[in-house]
mmCIF file of C-alpha atoms in Angstrom:
data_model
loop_
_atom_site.group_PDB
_atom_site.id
_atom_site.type_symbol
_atom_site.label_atom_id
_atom_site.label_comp_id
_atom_site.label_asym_id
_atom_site.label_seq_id
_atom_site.Cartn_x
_atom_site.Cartn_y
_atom_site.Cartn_z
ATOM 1 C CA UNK A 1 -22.213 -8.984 -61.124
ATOM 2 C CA UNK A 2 -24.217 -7.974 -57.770
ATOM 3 C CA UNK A 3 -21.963 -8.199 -54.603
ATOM 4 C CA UNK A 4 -23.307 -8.863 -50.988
ATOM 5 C CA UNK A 5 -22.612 -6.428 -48.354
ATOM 6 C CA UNK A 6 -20.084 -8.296 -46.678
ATOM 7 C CA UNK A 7 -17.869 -8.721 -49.611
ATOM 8 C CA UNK A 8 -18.223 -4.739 -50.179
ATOM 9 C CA UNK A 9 -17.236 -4.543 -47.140
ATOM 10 C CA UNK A 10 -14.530 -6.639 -47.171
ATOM 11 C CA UNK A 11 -13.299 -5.105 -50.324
ATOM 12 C CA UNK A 12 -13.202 -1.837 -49.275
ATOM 13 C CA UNK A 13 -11.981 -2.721 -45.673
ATOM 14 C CA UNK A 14 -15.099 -1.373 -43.733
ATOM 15 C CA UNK A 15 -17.346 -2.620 -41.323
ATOM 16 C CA UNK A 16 -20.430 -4.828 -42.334
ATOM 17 C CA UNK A 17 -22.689 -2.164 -40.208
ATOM 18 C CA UNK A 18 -21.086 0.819 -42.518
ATOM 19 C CA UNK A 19 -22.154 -0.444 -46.055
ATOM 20 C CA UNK A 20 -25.452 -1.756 -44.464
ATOM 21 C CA UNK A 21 -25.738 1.777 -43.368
ATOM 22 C CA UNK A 22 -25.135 3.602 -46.873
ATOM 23 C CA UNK A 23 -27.017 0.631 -48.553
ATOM 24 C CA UNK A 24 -30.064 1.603 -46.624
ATOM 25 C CA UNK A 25 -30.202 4.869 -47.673
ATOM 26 C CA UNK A 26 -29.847 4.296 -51.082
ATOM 27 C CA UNK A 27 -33.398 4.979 -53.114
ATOM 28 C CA UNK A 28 -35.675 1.737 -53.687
ATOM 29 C CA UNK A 29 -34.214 1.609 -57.348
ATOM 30 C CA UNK A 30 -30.565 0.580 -55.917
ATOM 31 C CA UNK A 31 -31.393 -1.707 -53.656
ATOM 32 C CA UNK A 32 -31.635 -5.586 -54.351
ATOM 33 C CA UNK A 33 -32.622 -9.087 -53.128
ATOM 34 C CA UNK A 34 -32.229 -12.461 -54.283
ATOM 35 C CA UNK A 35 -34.356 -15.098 -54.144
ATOM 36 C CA UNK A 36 -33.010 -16.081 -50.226
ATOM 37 C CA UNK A 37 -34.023 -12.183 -49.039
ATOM 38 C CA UNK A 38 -30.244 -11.424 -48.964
ATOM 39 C CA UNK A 39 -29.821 -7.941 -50.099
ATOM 40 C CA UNK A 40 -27.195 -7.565 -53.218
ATOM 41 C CA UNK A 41 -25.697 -4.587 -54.497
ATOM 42 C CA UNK A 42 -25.822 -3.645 -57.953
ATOM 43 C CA UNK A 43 -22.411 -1.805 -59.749
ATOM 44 C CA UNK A 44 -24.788 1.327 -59.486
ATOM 45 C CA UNK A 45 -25.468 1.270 -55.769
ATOM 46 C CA UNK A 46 -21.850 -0.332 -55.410
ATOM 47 C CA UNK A 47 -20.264 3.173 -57.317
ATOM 48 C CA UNK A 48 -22.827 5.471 -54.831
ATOM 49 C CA UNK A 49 -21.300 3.466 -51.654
ATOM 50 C CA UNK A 50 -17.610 3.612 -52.878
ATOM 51 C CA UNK A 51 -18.189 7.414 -52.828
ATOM 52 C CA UNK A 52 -19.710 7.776 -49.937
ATOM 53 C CA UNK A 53 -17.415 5.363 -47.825
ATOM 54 C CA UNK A 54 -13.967 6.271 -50.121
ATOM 55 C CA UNK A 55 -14.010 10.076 -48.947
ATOM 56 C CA UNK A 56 -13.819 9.298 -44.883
ATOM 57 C CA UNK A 57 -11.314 6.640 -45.589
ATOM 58 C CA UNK A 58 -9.117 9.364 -47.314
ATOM 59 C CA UNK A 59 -9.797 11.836 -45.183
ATOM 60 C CA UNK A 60 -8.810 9.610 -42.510
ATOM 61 C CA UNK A 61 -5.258 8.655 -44.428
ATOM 62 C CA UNK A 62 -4.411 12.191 -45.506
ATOM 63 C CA UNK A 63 -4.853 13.018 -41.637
ATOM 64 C CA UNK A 64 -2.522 9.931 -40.775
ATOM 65 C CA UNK A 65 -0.198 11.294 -43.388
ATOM 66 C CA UNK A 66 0.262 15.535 -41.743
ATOM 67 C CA UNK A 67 0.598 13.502 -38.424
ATOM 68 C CA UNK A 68 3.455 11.029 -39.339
ATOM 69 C CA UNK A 69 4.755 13.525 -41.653
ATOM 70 C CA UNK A 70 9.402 13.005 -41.201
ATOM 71 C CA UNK A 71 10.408 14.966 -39.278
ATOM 72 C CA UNK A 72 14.066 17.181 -39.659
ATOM 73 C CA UNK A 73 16.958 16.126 -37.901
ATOM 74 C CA UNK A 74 17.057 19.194 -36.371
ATOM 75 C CA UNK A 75 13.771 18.637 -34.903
ATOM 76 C CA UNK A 76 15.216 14.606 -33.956
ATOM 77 C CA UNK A 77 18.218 16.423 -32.154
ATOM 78 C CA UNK A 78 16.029 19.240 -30.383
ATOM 79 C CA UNK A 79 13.538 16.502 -29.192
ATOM 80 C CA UNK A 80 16.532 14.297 -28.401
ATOM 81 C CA UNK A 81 18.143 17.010 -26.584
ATOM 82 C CA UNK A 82 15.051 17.820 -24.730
ATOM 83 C CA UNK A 83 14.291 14.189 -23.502
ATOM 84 C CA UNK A 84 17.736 14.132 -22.209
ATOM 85 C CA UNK A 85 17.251 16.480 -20.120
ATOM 86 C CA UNK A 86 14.245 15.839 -18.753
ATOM 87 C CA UNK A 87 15.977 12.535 -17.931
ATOM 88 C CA UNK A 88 18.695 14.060 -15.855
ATOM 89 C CA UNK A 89 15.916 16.434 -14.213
ATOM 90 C CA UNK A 90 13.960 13.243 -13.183
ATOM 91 C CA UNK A 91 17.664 11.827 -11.984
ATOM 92 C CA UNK A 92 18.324 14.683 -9.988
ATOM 93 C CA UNK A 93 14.944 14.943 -8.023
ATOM 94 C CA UNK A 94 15.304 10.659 -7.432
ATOM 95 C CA UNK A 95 18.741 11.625 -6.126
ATOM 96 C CA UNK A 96 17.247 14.803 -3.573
ATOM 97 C CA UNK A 97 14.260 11.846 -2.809
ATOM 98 C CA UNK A 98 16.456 9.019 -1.590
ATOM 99 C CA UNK A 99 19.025 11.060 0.577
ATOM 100 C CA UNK A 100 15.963 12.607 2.083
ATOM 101 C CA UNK A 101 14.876 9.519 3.133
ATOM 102 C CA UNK A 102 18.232 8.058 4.048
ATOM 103 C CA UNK A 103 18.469 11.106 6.616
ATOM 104 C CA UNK A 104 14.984 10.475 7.922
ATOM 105 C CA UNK A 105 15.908 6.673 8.260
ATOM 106 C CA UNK A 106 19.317 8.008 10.404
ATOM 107 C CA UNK A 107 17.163 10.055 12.489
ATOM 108 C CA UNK A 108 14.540 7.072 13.324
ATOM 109 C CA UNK A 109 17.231 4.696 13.525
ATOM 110 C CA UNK A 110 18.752 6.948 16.738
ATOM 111 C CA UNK A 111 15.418 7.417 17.718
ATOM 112 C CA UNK A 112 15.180 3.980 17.999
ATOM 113 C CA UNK A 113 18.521 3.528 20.006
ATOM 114 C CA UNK A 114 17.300 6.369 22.261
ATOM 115 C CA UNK A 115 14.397 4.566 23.428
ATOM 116 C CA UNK A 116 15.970 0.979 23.676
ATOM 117 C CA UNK A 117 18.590 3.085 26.309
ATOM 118 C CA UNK A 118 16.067 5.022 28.026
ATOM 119 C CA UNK A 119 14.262 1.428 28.393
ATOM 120 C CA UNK A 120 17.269 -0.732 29.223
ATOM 121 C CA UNK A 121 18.051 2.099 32.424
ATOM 122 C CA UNK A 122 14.337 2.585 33.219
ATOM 123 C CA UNK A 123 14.621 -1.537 33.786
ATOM 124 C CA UNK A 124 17.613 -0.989 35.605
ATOM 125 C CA UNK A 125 15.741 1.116 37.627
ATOM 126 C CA UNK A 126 12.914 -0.675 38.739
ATOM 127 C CA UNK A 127 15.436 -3.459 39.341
ATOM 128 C CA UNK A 128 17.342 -1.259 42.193
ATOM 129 C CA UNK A 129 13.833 0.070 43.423
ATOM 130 C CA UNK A 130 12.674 -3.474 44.025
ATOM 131 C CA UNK A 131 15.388 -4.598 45.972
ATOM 132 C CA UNK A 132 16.147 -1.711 48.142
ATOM 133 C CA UNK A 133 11.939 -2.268 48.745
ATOM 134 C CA UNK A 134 12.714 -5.662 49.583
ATOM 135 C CA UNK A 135 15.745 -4.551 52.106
ATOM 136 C CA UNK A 136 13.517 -2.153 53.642
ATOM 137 C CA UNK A 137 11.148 -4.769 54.371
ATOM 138 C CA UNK A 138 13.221 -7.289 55.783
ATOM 139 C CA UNK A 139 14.775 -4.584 58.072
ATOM 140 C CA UNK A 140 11.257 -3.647 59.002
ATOM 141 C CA UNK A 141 10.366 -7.321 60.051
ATOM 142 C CA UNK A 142 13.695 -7.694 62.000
ATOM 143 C CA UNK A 143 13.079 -4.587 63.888
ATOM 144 C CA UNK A 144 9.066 -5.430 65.016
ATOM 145 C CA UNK A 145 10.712 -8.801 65.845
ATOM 146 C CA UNK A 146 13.039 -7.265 68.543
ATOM 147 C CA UNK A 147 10.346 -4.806 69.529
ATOM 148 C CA UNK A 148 8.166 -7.722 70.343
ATOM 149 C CA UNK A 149 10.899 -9.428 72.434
ATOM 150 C CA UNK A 150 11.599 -5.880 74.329
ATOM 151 C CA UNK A 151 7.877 -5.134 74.440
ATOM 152 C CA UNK A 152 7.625 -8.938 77.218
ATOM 153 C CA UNK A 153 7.496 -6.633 80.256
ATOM 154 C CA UNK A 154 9.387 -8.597 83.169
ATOM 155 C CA UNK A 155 6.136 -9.574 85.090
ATOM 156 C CA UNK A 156 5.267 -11.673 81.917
ATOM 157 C CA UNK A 157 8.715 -13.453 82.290
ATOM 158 C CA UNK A 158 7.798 -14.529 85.597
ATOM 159 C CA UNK A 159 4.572 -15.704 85.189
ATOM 160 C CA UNK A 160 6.181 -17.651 82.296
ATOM 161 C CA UNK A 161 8.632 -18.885 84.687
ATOM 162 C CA UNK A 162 5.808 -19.391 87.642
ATOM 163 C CA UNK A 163 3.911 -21.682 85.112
ATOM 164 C CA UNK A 164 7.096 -23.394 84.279
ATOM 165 C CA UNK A 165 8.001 -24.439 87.902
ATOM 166 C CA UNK A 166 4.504 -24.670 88.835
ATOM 167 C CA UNK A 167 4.247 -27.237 86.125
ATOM 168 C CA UNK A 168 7.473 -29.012 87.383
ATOM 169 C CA UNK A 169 6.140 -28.799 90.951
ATOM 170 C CA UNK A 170 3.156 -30.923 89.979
ATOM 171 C CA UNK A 171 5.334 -33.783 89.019
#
């Protein structure tokens, strides 16, 4: 009994595309339609396909076979021994990596403190500056103070004191 391509396929666990592939290449003979234009395969052209699509498909398991061939125990206990070790390798350089970075943490974290100090007495600093500024100036406005009251020459005095009595004389 004819089969359509898709049951080939199914059957033999292919894509549709590959047995529409082989089918096409088949010679006009082989090839069949019913009366819906769907192409059937006759046991001929089904025994030509099997062929052609069976030898990749063991080709294919004979390769999956020589890869997942069992492996020795030695072999297990060489690989195992050799993963181990790589494991401690990788343990050792995260171990060299993380006190590396604790010392360069250290050395920012007094970094750090260095500049807060310098900061804190560099405030300091301007603090003093500002107020011995501030003393200087009030000395400086005490002092042109008295110079102004030494700087009256006497003759002003007595004008100021003419003025005064001639005031009081008017009244």
């Amino acid at each position: 009994m004819p089969k359509t391509i898709r049951e080939l396929a199914d059957e033999l666990n292919v894509s549709k595309q590959t047995i529409q592939y082989h089918y096409q290449r088949l010679p006009a003979k082989n090839q069949q339609k019913n009366s819906q234009g769907t192409n059937l395969i006759s046991p001929t052209a089904e025994r030509i396909i099997r062929g052609k699509v069976a030898k990749p498909l063991l080709a294919k398991k004979q390769q999956r076979g020589s890869k997942e061939s069992p492996k020795t125990s030695k072999e297990n206990n060489d690989l195992v021994a050799t993963l181990r070790r790589e494991v401690e390798d990788l343990k050792s350089q995260r171990d060299k990596q993380l006190a590396t970075k604790d010392q360069q943490i250290d050395h920012l974290i007094k970094l750090i403190d260095q500049q807060q100090q310098l900061q804190l007495t560099t405030v300091a600093e301007n603090r003093e500056l500002k107020a011995h500024i501030q003393k200087i100036n009030g000395l400086l406005e005490t002092s042109k103070s008295s110079q102004k009251r030494q700087n009256n020459s006497p003759e002003e005095d007595m004008y100021k004191n003419k003025r005064n009595k001639n005031w009081w004389h008017f009244w």
